[in-house]
Short mmCIF file of C-alpha atoms in Angstrom, two decimals:
data_model
loop_
_atom_site.label_atom_id
_atom_site.label_comp_id
_atom_site.label_asym_id
_atom_site.label_seq_id
_atom_site.Cartn_x
_atom_site.Cartn_y
_atom_site.Cartn_z
CA UNK A 256 -20.77 38.58 -53.76
CA UNK A 257 -18.37 38.37 -51.07
CA UNK A 258 -16.45 35.20 -51.48
CA UNK A 259 -17.08 33.48 -48.64
CA UNK A 260 -20.59 33.93 -49.81
CA UNK A 261 -20.62 32.33 -52.85
CA UNK A 262 -18.62 29.49 -51.45
CA UNK A 263 -21.36 29.24 -49.21
CA UNK A 264 -23.67 28.81 -52.38
CA UNK A 265 -22.25 26.15 -53.90
CA UNK A 266 -21.47 24.05 -51.14
CA UNK A 267 -24.24 24.44 -48.87
CA UNK A 268 -27.28 24.71 -51.39
CA UNK A 269 -29.13 22.20 -52.73
CA UNK A 270 -32.08 20.55 -53.96
CA UNK A 271 -34.95 18.57 -53.37
CA UNK A 272 -33.88 16.41 -55.50
CA UNK A 273 -31.16 15.68 -54.47
CA UNK A 274 -32.46 13.47 -51.05
CA UNK A 275 -34.69 10.95 -52.09
CA UNK A 276 -37.06 9.58 -49.54
CA UNK A 277 -35.31 7.09 -49.15
CA UNK A 278 -31.84 8.49 -48.90
CA UNK A 279 -33.33 10.89 -46.50
CA UNK A 280 -35.51 8.00 -44.02
CA UNK A 281 -33.27 5.67 -44.27
CA UNK A 282 -30.38 8.60 -43.06
CA UNK A 283 -32.64 9.25 -39.93
CA UNK A 284 -32.90 5.22 -39.81
CA UNK A 285 -29.18 5.12 -39.38
CA UNK A 286 -28.43 8.03 -37.47
CA UNK A 287 -31.89 7.75 -35.09
CA UNK A 288 -32.50 10.98 -35.12
CA UNK A 289 -36.11 12.18 -34.56
CA UNK A 290 -38.54 15.12 -35.98
CA UNK A 291 -40.81 16.65 -34.67
CA UNK A 292 -43.65 19.10 -37.76
CA UNK A 293 -44.69 21.97 -36.66
CA UNK A 294 -47.59 24.27 -37.70
CA UNK A 295 -48.28 27.31 -36.26
CA UNK A 296 -51.63 28.65 -36.83
CA UNK A 297 -54.36 30.76 -36.17
CA UNK A 298 -57.46 30.81 -38.96
CA UNK A 299 -56.38 28.66 -41.50
CA UNK A 300 -59.63 25.53 -41.47
CA UNK A 301 -59.35 26.23 -45.29
CA UNK A 302 -55.46 25.10 -45.39
CA UNK A 303 -54.12 23.53 -42.36
CA UNK A 304 -55.94 19.90 -42.59
CA UNK A 305 -54.39 19.24 -45.81
CA UNK A 306 -51.03 19.88 -44.58
CA UNK A 307 -51.48 17.91 -42.36
CA UNK A 308 -53.32 14.79 -44.28
CA UNK A 309 -49.88 15.10 -46.55
CA UNK A 310 -47.65 14.81 -43.78
CA UNK A 311 -48.95 11.96 -41.71
CA UNK A 312 -49.91 10.49 -45.20
CA UNK A 313 -46.36 10.20 -47.03
CA UNK A 314 -44.18 10.33 -43.23
CA UNK A 315 -45.46 8.48 -41.15
CA UNK A 316 -48.24 6.58 -42.81
CA UNK A 317 -45.40 5.71 -45.69
CA UNK A 318 -42.57 5.46 -44.57
CA UNK A 319 -42.30 6.30 -41.40
CA UNK A 320 -39.93 9.58 -41.57
CA UNK A 321 -41.63 12.01 -39.30
CA UNK A 322 -42.36 10.67 -35.45
CA UNK A 323 -45.12 13.62 -35.00
CA UNK A 324 -47.35 16.56 -36.34
CA UNK A 325 -48.57 19.34 -33.87
CA UNK A 326 -50.61 21.68 -34.25
CA UNK A 327 -50.08 24.76 -32.90
CA UNK A 328 -53.47 27.24 -32.62
CA UNK A 329 -52.77 30.91 -31.26
CA UNK A 330 -56.77 32.17 -31.10
CA UNK A 331 -58.34 30.98 -33.31
CA UNK A 332 -62.25 32.21 -34.56
CA UNK A 333 -62.77 28.89 -36.74
CA UNK A 334 -62.54 25.68 -37.77
CA UNK A 335 -58.43 25.31 -37.59
CA UNK A 336 -57.70 23.67 -34.03
CA UNK A 337 -60.66 20.55 -34.89
CA UNK A 338 -60.08 20.68 -38.83
CA UNK A 339 -56.12 19.81 -37.72
CA UNK A 340 -56.96 17.19 -35.46
CA UNK A 341 -59.74 15.02 -37.40
CA UNK A 342 -56.87 15.65 -39.71
CA UNK A 343 -53.90 13.82 -37.53
CA UNK A 344 -52.04 16.45 -35.53
CA UNK A 345 -52.20 17.02 -32.37
CA UNK A 346 -53.25 20.75 -31.63
CA UNK A 347 -51.90 22.36 -28.74
CA UNK A 348 -53.44 26.00 -28.21
CA UNK A 349 -50.59 28.23 -27.33
CA UNK A 350 -52.08 29.82 -24.16
CA UNK A 351 -51.80 26.28 -22.67
CA UNK A 352 -48.26 26.43 -23.32
CA UNK A 353 -46.00 27.11 -20.47
CA UNK A 354 -49.08 29.52 -19.05
CA UNK A 355 -47.20 30.59 -15.78
CA UNK A 356 -45.58 33.74 -18.88
CA UNK A 357 -49.08 35.12 -20.43
CA UNK A 358 -49.13 34.95 -23.76
CA UNK A 359 -48.44 37.86 -26.25
CA UNK A 360 -49.72 37.63 -30.38
CA UNK A 361 -47.23 36.60 -32.78
CA UNK A 362 -45.65 34.01 -35.39
CA UNK A 363 -43.01 33.85 -33.14
CA UNK A 364 -44.41 33.11 -29.89
CA UNK A 365 -46.03 30.13 -30.90
CA UNK A 366 -42.59 28.84 -32.17
CA UNK A 367 -40.99 29.22 -28.85
CA UNK A 368 -44.01 27.58 -27.53
CA UNK A 369 -44.01 25.40 -29.50
CA UNK A 370 -40.81 24.53 -28.13
CA UNK A 371 -42.09 23.00 -25.40
CA UNK A 372 -44.96 20.49 -26.05
CA UNK A 373 -42.46 18.60 -28.33
CA UNK A 374 -39.47 16.43 -28.35
CA UNK A 375 -37.52 15.43 -31.79
CA UNK A 376 -34.38 16.24 -32.04
CA UNK A 377 -35.51 18.09 -35.53
CA UNK A 378 -37.97 20.61 -35.80
CA UNK A 379 -39.79 21.73 -39.27
CA UNK A 380 -41.59 24.30 -39.36
CA UNK A 381 -44.31 24.15 -42.21
CA UNK A 382 -46.65 27.70 -42.30
CA UNK A 383 -50.54 26.38 -41.82
CA UNK A 384 -51.11 28.89 -44.33
CA UNK A 385 -49.81 27.08 -48.07
CA UNK A 386 -52.51 25.61 -51.16
CA UNK A 387 -51.50 22.67 -52.76
CA UNK A 388 -48.65 21.34 -49.93
CA UNK A 389 -46.37 18.95 -51.26
CA UNK A 390 -44.25 16.69 -48.40
CA UNK A 391 -41.14 17.61 -49.82
CA UNK A 392 -42.01 20.95 -47.98
CA UNK A 393 -40.61 18.43 -45.43
CA UNK A 394 -38.30 15.65 -46.88
CA UNK A 395 -35.76 19.21 -48.91
CA UNK A 396 -35.27 20.93 -45.12
CA UNK A 397 -34.91 17.80 -43.80
CA UNK A 398 -32.56 15.68 -45.31
CA UNK A 399 -29.38 17.40 -44.85
CA UNK A 400 -30.25 17.63 -41.01
CA UNK A 401 -30.34 13.98 -41.36
CA UNK A 402 -27.12 13.55 -43.75
CA UNK A 403 -25.38 16.33 -42.61
CA UNK A 404 -23.85 17.09 -39.17
CA UNK A 405 -22.64 19.40 -39.35
CA UNK A 406 -25.82 21.46 -40.68
CA UNK A 407 -28.37 22.42 -37.88
CA UNK A 408 -29.78 24.65 -38.66
CA UNK A 409 -31.98 24.81 -43.07
CA UNK A 410 -33.78 27.52 -45.35
CA UNK A 411 -36.67 26.38 -47.34
CA UNK A 412 -36.48 28.31 -51.36
CA UNK A 413 -38.62 28.70 -52.77
CA UNK A 414 -40.65 30.55 -56.50
CA UNK A 415 -44.03 32.35 -55.23
CA UNK A 416 -46.49 33.90 -57.57
CA UNK A 417 -47.64 36.87 -57.07
CA UNK A 418 -51.44 37.01 -58.87
CA UNK A 419 -50.31 34.19 -61.75
CA UNK A 420 -47.14 35.79 -61.82
CA UNK A 421 -43.46 34.33 -61.19
CA UNK A 422 -41.58 35.39 -58.61
CA UNK A 423 -43.29 38.54 -57.64
CA UNK A 424 -44.15 37.69 -54.37
CA UNK A 425 -42.06 37.63 -50.95
CA UNK A 426 -42.24 41.52 -51.07
CA UNK A 427 -41.29 42.22 -47.87
CA UNK A 428 -38.71 39.95 -48.73
CA UNK A 429 -37.26 42.18 -51.17
CA UNK A 430 -37.75 45.40 -49.74
CA UNK A 431 -36.46 44.95 -46.86
CA UNK A 432 -35.30 41.93 -45.10
CA UNK A 433 -32.87 41.33 -48.38
CA UNK A 434 -31.23 45.15 -48.57
CA UNK A 435 -31.18 45.01 -44.82
CA UNK A 436 -28.72 41.74 -45.06
CA UNK A 437 -27.51 42.31 -47.56
CA UNK A 438 -26.11 45.66 -45.90
CA UNK A 439 -25.39 44.27 -42.39
CA UNK A 440 -25.34 40.75 -42.31
CA UNK A 441 -23.38 40.88 -45.98
CA UNK A 442 -22.48 36.90 -45.07
CA UNK A 443 -26.62 35.81 -44.56
CA UNK A 444 -26.59 37.48 -48.68
CA UNK A 445 -27.29 34.29 -50.15
CA UNK A 446 -30.85 33.28 -48.72
CA UNK A 447 -32.81 33.26 -51.53
CA UNK A 448 -36.02 32.76 -48.57
CA UNK A 449 -34.65 34.86 -45.65
CA UNK A 450 -38.11 34.98 -44.45
CA UNK A 451 -39.13 31.36 -45.14
CA UNK A 452 -41.30 30.00 -42.77
CA UNK A 453 -40.07 26.93 -43.90
CA UNK A 454 -37.65 25.08 -42.03
CA UNK A 455 -35.93 22.94 -39.71
CA UNK A 456 -33.49 23.13 -37.04
CA UNK A 457 -31.86 21.11 -34.86
CA UNK A 458 -33.61 21.53 -30.90
CA UNK A 459 -29.86 21.88 -29.73
CA UNK A 460 -29.40 25.12 -32.24
CA UNK A 461 -32.91 26.56 -31.33
CA UNK A 462 -33.64 25.92 -26.98
CA UNK A 463 -29.89 28.55 -27.22
CA UNK A 464 -31.63 31.12 -29.43
CA UNK A 465 -33.87 34.27 -27.87
CA UNK A 466 -37.30 34.24 -30.36
CA UNK A 467 -38.84 37.31 -31.67
CA UNK A 468 -42.23 37.17 -31.29
CA UNK A 469 -43.83 38.96 -33.48
CA UNK A 470 -43.17 38.31 -37.91
CA UNK A 471 -39.57 39.28 -37.04
CA UNK A 472 -38.43 35.83 -35.89
CA UNK A 473 -36.57 34.09 -38.57
CA UNK A 474 -34.95 37.39 -40.32
CA UNK A 475 -33.17 37.12 -36.14
CA UNK A 476 -33.26 33.92 -35.48
CA UNK A 477 -31.49 33.81 -39.11
CA UNK A 478 -29.24 36.09 -37.06
CA UNK A 479 -28.64 35.05 -34.07
CA UNK A 480 -27.45 31.76 -35.91
CA UNK A 481 -25.03 33.47 -37.73
CA UNK A 482 -23.80 34.76 -34.73
CA UNK A 483 -23.68 30.73 -33.03
CA UNK A 484 -22.58 28.10 -35.10
CA UNK A 485 -21.71 29.92 -38.42
CA UNK A 486 -22.18 30.86 -41.94
CA UNK A 487 -21.82 26.66 -42.34
CA UNK A 488 -23.74 25.55 -39.48
CA UNK A 489 -26.74 27.30 -41.81
CA UNK A 490 -27.85 25.64 -45.34
CA UNK A 491 -31.04 25.87 -48.09
CA UNK A 492 -32.49 23.52 -50.04
CA UNK A 493 -35.26 24.75 -53.60
CA UNK A 494 -37.98 23.39 -52.88
CA UNK A 495 -39.74 25.03 -55.86
CA UNK A 496 -42.70 26.39 -56.07
CA UNK A 497 -44.96 27.72 -52.53
CA UNK A 498 -48.10 29.05 -53.10
CA UNK A 499 -49.50 31.01 -49.63
CA UNK A 500 -52.24 33.27 -49.26
CA UNK A 501 -50.95 37.25 -49.61
CA UNK A 502 -51.32 39.85 -47.81
CA UNK A 503 -52.39 43.46 -48.09
CA UNK A 504 -50.08 46.28 -49.07
CA UNK A 505 -50.89 47.79 -44.91
CA UNK A 506 -50.40 44.52 -43.34
CA UNK A 507 -46.45 44.20 -45.23
CA UNK A 508 -45.93 47.10 -43.80
CA UNK A 509 -46.38 46.60 -40.07
CA UNK A 510 -44.61 42.75 -41.14
CA UNK A 511 -41.83 45.26 -42.62
CA UNK A 512 -41.85 48.23 -39.31
CA UNK A 513 -41.39 44.78 -37.42
CA UNK A 514 -38.64 43.43 -39.01
CA UNK A 515 -36.34 46.65 -39.42
CA UNK A 516 -37.16 46.90 -35.24
CA UNK A 517 -35.86 43.02 -35.12
CA UNK A 518 -32.40 44.16 -37.30
CA UNK A 519 -32.40 47.37 -35.40
CA UNK A 520 -32.51 44.98 -31.61
CA UNK A 521 -29.38 42.88 -33.51
CA UNK A 522 -27.58 46.14 -34.78
CA UNK A 523 -27.06 48.20 -31.81
CA UNK A 524 -29.54 47.29 -28.55
CA UNK A 525 -30.12 49.16 -26.43
CA UNK A 526 -30.48 52.37 -28.53
CA UNK A 527 -33.57 53.23 -28.63
CA UNK A 528 -36.07 54.65 -31.81
CA UNK A 529 -39.97 55.49 -31.81
CA UNK A 530 -40.42 51.85 -32.56
CA UNK A 531 -44.70 53.01 -33.85
CA UNK A 532 -45.57 52.75 -37.09
CA UNK A 533 -48.65 55.64 -38.77
CA UNK A 534 -50.54 54.06 -42.06
CA UNK A 535 -53.28 56.28 -43.28
CA UNK A 536 -56.63 55.20 -44.24
CA UNK A 537 -59.79 57.66 -46.15
CA UNK A 538 -62.26 58.48 -43.62
CA UNK A 539 -65.62 60.71 -43.99
CA UNK A 540 -62.93 63.97 -43.31
CA UNK A 541 -59.83 63.12 -45.89
CA UNK A 542 -56.95 60.85 -44.81
CA UNK A 543 -57.53 59.11 -41.51
CA UNK A 544 -54.40 58.08 -38.74
CA UNK A 545 -54.14 54.97 -37.54
CA UNK A 546 -50.45 54.41 -35.31
CA UNK A 547 -49.85 50.37 -35.02
CA UNK A 548 -46.74 49.28 -31.63
CA UNK A 549 -44.37 46.73 -34.20
CA UNK A 550 -41.81 47.13 -30.93
CA UNK A 551 -41.43 42.93 -31.06
CA UNK A 552 -40.56 41.48 -27.66
CA UNK A 553 -37.87 38.44 -27.44
CA UNK A 554 -38.30 34.98 -25.17
CA UNK A 555 -35.83 34.05 -24.06
CA UNK A 556 -33.50 31.45 -25.18
CA UNK A 557 -35.83 28.02 -24.01
CA UNK A 558 -32.46 26.49 -21.92
CA UNK A 559 -32.98 29.11 -19.22
CA UNK A 560 -36.94 28.42 -18.67
CA UNK A 561 -37.53 26.33 -15.60
CA UNK A 562 -40.00 24.37 -17.52
CA UNK A 563 -38.07 23.46 -20.05
CA UNK A 564 -34.58 22.57 -17.72
CA UNK A 565 -36.30 19.56 -15.43
CA UNK A 566 -38.81 18.60 -19.32
CA UNK A 567 -34.63 17.15 -20.29
CA UNK A 568 -34.13 15.79 -16.58
CA UNK A 569 -36.72 14.19 -16.83
#
Protein backbone atom coordinates (compact mmCIF):
# COMPACT_ATOMS: atom_id res chain seq x y z
CA UNK A 1 0.00 0.00 0.00
CA UNK A 2 1.15 3.52 -0.73
CA UNK A 3 2.81 5.24 2.21
CA UNK A 4 0.41 8.15 1.67
CA UNK A 5 -2.58 5.82 2.06
CA UNK A 6 -1.17 4.24 5.20
CA UNK A 7 -0.74 7.70 6.70
CA UNK A 8 -4.27 8.63 5.61
CA UNK A 9 -5.70 5.52 7.25
CA UNK A 10 -4.14 6.52 10.56
CA UNK A 11 -5.31 10.16 10.41
CA UNK A 12 -8.58 10.11 8.46
CA UNK A 13 -10.26 6.85 9.54
CA UNK A 14 -12.35 7.04 12.68
CA UNK A 15 -15.05 5.21 14.60
CA UNK A 16 -18.47 6.61 15.42
CA UNK A 17 -17.46 6.27 19.09
CA UNK A 18 -14.67 8.82 18.59
CA UNK A 19 -17.21 11.65 18.55
CA UNK A 20 -20.01 11.20 21.11
CA UNK A 21 -23.35 12.76 20.23
CA UNK A 22 -23.02 15.62 22.72
CA UNK A 23 -19.69 16.57 21.15
CA UNK A 24 -21.17 16.56 17.65
CA UNK A 25 -24.12 18.71 18.74
CA UNK A 26 -21.80 21.14 20.51
CA UNK A 27 -19.71 21.44 17.35
CA UNK A 28 -22.80 22.21 15.29
CA UNK A 29 -23.86 24.93 17.70
CA UNK A 30 -20.35 26.36 17.79
CA UNK A 31 -19.92 26.46 14.00
CA UNK A 32 -23.51 27.34 13.10
CA UNK A 33 -23.57 24.88 10.21
CA UNK A 34 -26.88 23.40 9.08
CA UNK A 35 -27.45 19.74 8.16
CA UNK A 36 -29.76 18.20 5.57
CA UNK A 37 -30.41 14.44 5.56
CA UNK A 38 -31.43 13.15 2.12
CA UNK A 39 -32.90 9.73 1.37
CA UNK A 40 -33.16 8.78 -2.31
CA UNK A 41 -36.06 6.34 -2.52
CA UNK A 42 -37.66 4.04 -5.07
CA UNK A 43 -40.27 1.59 -3.76
CA UNK A 44 -38.92 1.48 -0.20
CA UNK A 45 -42.18 1.58 1.78
CA UNK A 46 -40.99 -1.25 4.06
CA UNK A 47 -37.94 0.61 5.38
CA UNK A 48 -38.03 4.33 4.60
CA UNK A 49 -40.49 5.19 7.37
CA UNK A 50 -38.41 3.58 10.10
CA UNK A 51 -35.27 5.42 8.96
CA UNK A 52 -37.01 8.79 8.86
CA UNK A 53 -38.65 8.19 12.24
CA UNK A 54 -35.33 7.32 13.90
CA UNK A 55 -33.55 10.37 12.49
CA UNK A 56 -36.42 12.65 13.45
CA UNK A 57 -36.75 11.29 16.99
CA UNK A 58 -33.03 11.08 17.81
CA UNK A 59 -31.58 14.03 15.92
CA UNK A 60 -34.41 16.55 15.61
CA UNK A 61 -36.64 16.08 18.65
CA UNK A 62 -34.16 14.75 21.22
CA UNK A 63 -31.18 16.88 20.17
CA UNK A 64 -30.99 19.74 17.63
CA UNK A 65 -28.59 18.24 15.11
CA UNK A 66 -30.49 17.70 11.85
CA UNK A 67 -32.25 20.69 10.30
CA UNK A 68 -34.25 18.91 7.60
CA UNK A 69 -35.06 15.39 6.44
CA UNK A 70 -35.87 15.16 2.74
CA UNK A 71 -36.98 12.04 0.88
CA UNK A 72 -36.62 12.37 -2.88
CA UNK A 73 -38.98 9.88 -4.51
CA UNK A 74 -37.72 8.77 -7.91
CA UNK A 75 -41.01 7.33 -9.17
CA UNK A 76 -42.18 4.82 -6.57
CA UNK A 77 -45.26 2.78 -7.38
CA UNK A 78 -45.82 1.74 -3.77
CA UNK A 79 -46.56 3.83 -0.65
CA UNK A 80 -43.01 5.15 -0.21
CA UNK A 81 -44.00 8.83 -0.35
CA UNK A 82 -46.95 8.40 2.00
CA UNK A 83 -44.96 6.39 4.55
CA UNK A 84 -42.04 8.84 4.49
CA UNK A 85 -44.28 11.88 4.93
CA UNK A 86 -46.16 10.28 7.80
CA UNK A 87 -42.85 9.55 9.53
CA UNK A 88 -41.88 13.21 9.38
CA UNK A 89 -39.92 13.75 6.16
CA UNK A 90 -40.51 16.36 3.52
CA UNK A 91 -41.15 14.37 0.37
CA UNK A 92 -40.26 15.76 -3.04
CA UNK A 93 -40.76 13.95 -6.32
CA UNK A 94 -37.73 13.81 -8.56
CA UNK A 95 -39.68 15.08 -11.58
CA UNK A 96 -40.79 18.22 -9.74
CA UNK A 97 -37.21 19.36 -9.26
CA UNK A 98 -35.71 21.35 -12.13
CA UNK A 99 -38.48 20.34 -14.57
CA UNK A 100 -36.86 22.07 -17.56
CA UNK A 101 -34.29 19.23 -17.59
CA UNK A 102 -36.18 15.93 -18.10
CA UNK A 103 -35.25 13.44 -15.41
CA UNK A 104 -33.64 10.11 -16.23
CA UNK A 105 -33.73 6.99 -14.05
CA UNK A 106 -30.89 6.55 -11.60
CA UNK A 107 -29.77 7.14 -8.05
CA UNK A 108 -27.21 9.77 -9.00
CA UNK A 109 -29.91 11.76 -10.76
CA UNK A 110 -31.88 11.95 -7.51
CA UNK A 111 -28.87 12.94 -5.42
CA UNK A 112 -27.94 15.67 -7.89
CA UNK A 113 -31.45 17.14 -7.91
CA UNK A 114 -31.63 17.00 -4.11
CA UNK A 115 -29.15 19.88 -3.93
CA UNK A 116 -31.84 22.17 -5.32
CA UNK A 117 -34.44 21.30 -2.66
CA UNK A 118 -32.22 21.24 0.42
CA UNK A 119 -30.49 24.06 2.23
CA UNK A 120 -27.98 22.47 4.58
CA UNK A 121 -24.34 23.48 4.63
CA UNK A 122 -23.70 19.76 5.09
CA UNK A 123 -25.67 17.21 3.07
CA UNK A 124 -25.90 13.68 4.45
CA UNK A 125 -27.05 10.91 2.08
CA UNK A 126 -28.62 7.75 3.51
CA UNK A 127 -29.97 4.84 1.45
CA UNK A 128 -33.64 4.16 2.04
CA UNK A 129 -33.43 0.34 2.16
CA UNK A 130 -31.49 0.01 5.42
CA UNK A 131 -32.84 -2.31 8.12
CA UNK A 132 -32.26 -2.03 11.88
CA UNK A 133 -31.19 1.54 11.26
CA UNK A 134 -29.37 3.56 13.92
CA UNK A 135 -29.00 7.34 13.99
CA UNK A 136 -25.28 6.67 14.54
CA UNK A 137 -25.15 6.39 10.75
CA UNK A 138 -25.88 10.12 10.56
CA UNK A 139 -23.90 11.36 13.55
CA UNK A 140 -20.91 9.25 12.55
CA UNK A 141 -20.48 10.75 9.11
CA UNK A 142 -21.43 14.36 9.87
CA UNK A 143 -19.25 14.47 13.00
CA UNK A 144 -15.91 14.97 11.24
CA UNK A 145 -17.40 17.67 9.01
CA UNK A 146 -18.41 19.61 12.13
CA UNK A 147 -15.17 19.10 14.06
CA UNK A 148 -12.52 19.01 11.30
CA UNK A 149 -12.67 22.14 9.11
CA UNK A 150 -10.28 20.66 6.54
CA UNK A 151 -12.45 17.59 5.87
CA UNK A 152 -14.95 17.95 3.01
CA UNK A 153 -16.39 14.45 2.46
CA UNK A 154 -16.91 11.52 4.84
CA UNK A 155 -17.85 7.98 3.79
CA UNK A 156 -19.36 5.40 6.10
CA UNK A 157 -17.63 2.04 6.45
CA UNK A 158 -19.21 -1.08 7.92
CA UNK A 159 -19.57 -4.83 7.79
CA UNK A 160 -22.10 -5.98 5.18
CA UNK A 161 -23.41 -9.46 6.06
CA UNK A 162 -24.89 -11.59 3.27
CA UNK A 163 -27.15 -14.57 3.99
CA UNK A 164 -25.97 -14.60 7.59
CA UNK A 165 -22.28 -14.58 6.70
CA UNK A 166 -20.28 -11.63 7.99
CA UNK A 167 -18.38 -9.55 5.49
CA UNK A 168 -19.74 -11.24 2.35
CA UNK A 169 -21.83 -8.30 1.14
CA UNK A 170 -20.48 -5.62 -1.16
CA UNK A 171 -19.83 -7.98 -4.04
CA UNK A 172 -19.60 -5.22 -6.67
CA UNK A 173 -17.17 -3.39 -4.41
CA UNK A 174 -14.81 -6.36 -4.20
CA UNK A 175 -15.11 -7.52 -7.81
CA UNK A 176 -15.23 -4.18 -9.62
CA UNK A 177 -14.76 -0.97 -7.62
CA UNK A 178 -11.84 -1.98 -5.41
CA UNK A 179 -9.73 -3.34 -8.29
CA UNK A 180 -10.44 -0.22 -10.35
CA UNK A 181 -9.47 2.13 -7.53
CA UNK A 182 -6.35 0.20 -6.61
CA UNK A 183 -5.13 0.08 -10.20
CA UNK A 184 -6.05 3.56 -11.38
CA UNK A 185 -6.55 5.73 -8.30
CA UNK A 186 -4.39 4.05 -5.65
CA UNK A 187 -4.72 7.04 -3.32
CA UNK A 188 -8.32 5.86 -2.77
CA UNK A 189 -7.31 2.29 -1.91
CA UNK A 190 -7.88 2.92 1.80
CA UNK A 191 -11.64 3.31 1.50
CA UNK A 192 -13.32 0.27 3.03
CA UNK A 193 -16.71 0.90 1.40
CA UNK A 194 -16.13 3.14 -1.63
CA UNK A 195 -19.61 2.37 -3.01
CA UNK A 196 -21.46 2.71 0.30
CA UNK A 197 -24.58 4.86 0.15
CA UNK A 198 -24.07 6.56 3.51
CA UNK A 199 -21.83 9.59 3.23
CA UNK A 200 -21.88 13.29 4.00
CA UNK A 201 -20.19 16.24 2.36
CA UNK A 202 -20.05 19.98 2.43
CA UNK A 203 -22.42 21.61 -0.03
CA UNK A 204 -19.50 23.75 -1.20
CA UNK A 205 -17.90 20.54 -2.54
CA UNK A 206 -21.02 18.79 -3.85
CA UNK A 207 -22.12 21.77 -5.92
CA UNK A 208 -18.82 21.67 -7.82
CA UNK A 209 -18.99 17.98 -8.75
CA UNK A 210 -20.53 16.35 -11.82
CA UNK A 211 -22.95 13.56 -10.86
CA UNK A 212 -23.13 10.30 -12.83
CA UNK A 213 -26.88 9.73 -12.96
CA UNK A 214 -26.81 6.01 -12.15
CA UNK A 215 -24.93 3.47 -10.05
CA UNK A 216 -21.57 5.07 -10.77
CA UNK A 217 -22.31 8.12 -8.64
CA UNK A 218 -20.37 6.99 -5.55
CA UNK A 219 -17.22 6.00 -7.43
CA UNK A 220 -17.38 9.08 -9.62
CA UNK A 221 -17.83 11.34 -6.62
CA UNK A 222 -14.80 9.88 -4.82
CA UNK A 223 -12.54 10.19 -7.85
CA UNK A 224 -13.67 13.71 -8.68
CA UNK A 225 -13.42 14.85 -5.05
CA UNK A 226 -9.89 13.46 -4.85
CA UNK A 227 -8.89 15.55 -7.85
CA UNK A 228 -10.70 18.65 -6.60
CA UNK A 229 -9.78 18.79 -2.90
CA UNK A 230 -7.13 16.10 -2.35
CA UNK A 231 -6.94 12.95 -0.24
CA UNK A 232 -6.65 14.66 3.15
CA UNK A 233 -10.03 16.34 2.64
CA UNK A 234 -11.64 12.88 2.47
CA UNK A 235 -12.32 10.62 5.44
CA UNK A 236 -14.24 7.54 6.59
CA UNK A 237 -15.97 6.48 9.80
CA UNK A 238 -16.70 2.96 11.07
CA UNK A 239 -20.47 2.70 11.63
CA UNK A 240 -20.60 -0.96 12.64
CA UNK A 241 -22.95 -3.17 10.58
CA UNK A 242 -25.11 -2.27 7.58
CA UNK A 243 -28.12 -4.45 6.78
CA UNK A 244 -30.10 -3.88 3.62
CA UNK A 245 -31.81 -5.55 0.69
CA UNK A 246 -29.39 -7.36 -1.61
CA UNK A 247 -29.64 -7.37 -5.40
CA UNK A 248 -29.64 -10.49 -7.56
CA UNK A 249 -26.67 -11.41 -9.71
CA UNK A 250 -27.87 -9.86 -12.95
CA UNK A 251 -28.70 -6.55 -11.26
CA UNK A 252 -25.20 -6.57 -9.77
CA UNK A 253 -23.79 -7.15 -13.25
CA UNK A 254 -25.55 -4.07 -14.58
CA UNK A 255 -24.33 -2.11 -11.57
CA UNK A 256 -20.74 -3.24 -12.13
CA UNK A 257 -20.88 -2.32 -15.80
CA UNK A 258 -22.18 1.17 -15.03
CA UNK A 259 -19.42 1.65 -12.45
CA UNK A 260 -16.79 0.51 -14.93
CA UNK A 261 -18.19 2.94 -17.50
CA UNK A 262 -18.02 5.77 -14.96
CA UNK A 263 -14.38 4.92 -14.28
CA UNK A 264 -13.65 4.66 -17.97
CA UNK A 265 -15.01 8.13 -18.65
CA UNK A 266 -12.67 9.51 -16.04
CA UNK A 267 -9.69 7.62 -17.40
CA UNK A 268 -10.05 8.63 -21.00
CA UNK A 269 -12.93 10.90 -21.92
CA UNK A 270 -13.76 10.68 -25.57
CA UNK A 271 -12.37 7.17 -26.10
CA UNK A 272 -15.76 5.47 -26.40
CA UNK A 273 -16.38 1.75 -26.32
CA UNK A 274 -19.66 -0.15 -26.48
CA UNK A 275 -21.60 1.10 -23.42
CA UNK A 276 -23.88 -1.95 -23.26
CA UNK A 277 -24.04 -5.23 -21.36
CA UNK A 278 -25.47 -8.46 -22.74
CA UNK A 279 -26.73 -10.99 -20.19
CA UNK A 280 -28.51 -14.32 -20.68
CA UNK A 281 -31.74 -15.82 -19.42
CA UNK A 282 -32.95 -19.35 -20.17
CA UNK A 283 -36.03 -19.38 -22.37
CA UNK A 284 -38.00 -22.00 -24.26
CA UNK A 285 -35.31 -22.27 -26.92
CA UNK A 286 -32.29 -22.15 -24.64
CA UNK A 287 -30.37 -19.15 -23.39
CA UNK A 288 -31.67 -15.89 -24.76
CA UNK A 289 -29.63 -12.66 -24.80
CA UNK A 290 -30.84 -9.52 -23.09
CA UNK A 291 -28.88 -6.36 -23.81
CA UNK A 292 -28.98 -3.35 -21.50
CA UNK A 293 -27.53 0.08 -21.97
CA UNK A 294 -25.05 0.96 -19.20
CA UNK A 295 -24.01 4.31 -20.59
CA UNK A 296 -24.03 6.83 -17.78
CA UNK A 297 -25.17 10.34 -18.42
CA UNK A 298 -23.79 12.92 -16.03
CA UNK A 299 -25.23 16.11 -14.65
CA UNK A 300 -22.96 19.16 -14.53
CA UNK A 301 -21.81 20.77 -11.27
CA UNK A 302 -24.85 22.39 -9.66
CA UNK A 303 -23.14 25.80 -9.63
CA UNK A 304 -23.56 25.80 -13.42
CA UNK A 305 -27.36 25.54 -13.16
CA UNK A 306 -29.05 28.93 -13.42
CA UNK A 307 -31.86 28.04 -11.01
CA UNK A 308 -29.35 27.06 -8.34
CA UNK A 309 -27.34 30.25 -8.79
CA UNK A 310 -30.52 32.32 -8.58
CA UNK A 311 -31.52 30.58 -5.37
CA UNK A 312 -28.13 31.33 -3.81
CA UNK A 313 -28.42 35.01 -4.75
CA UNK A 314 -31.93 35.19 -3.30
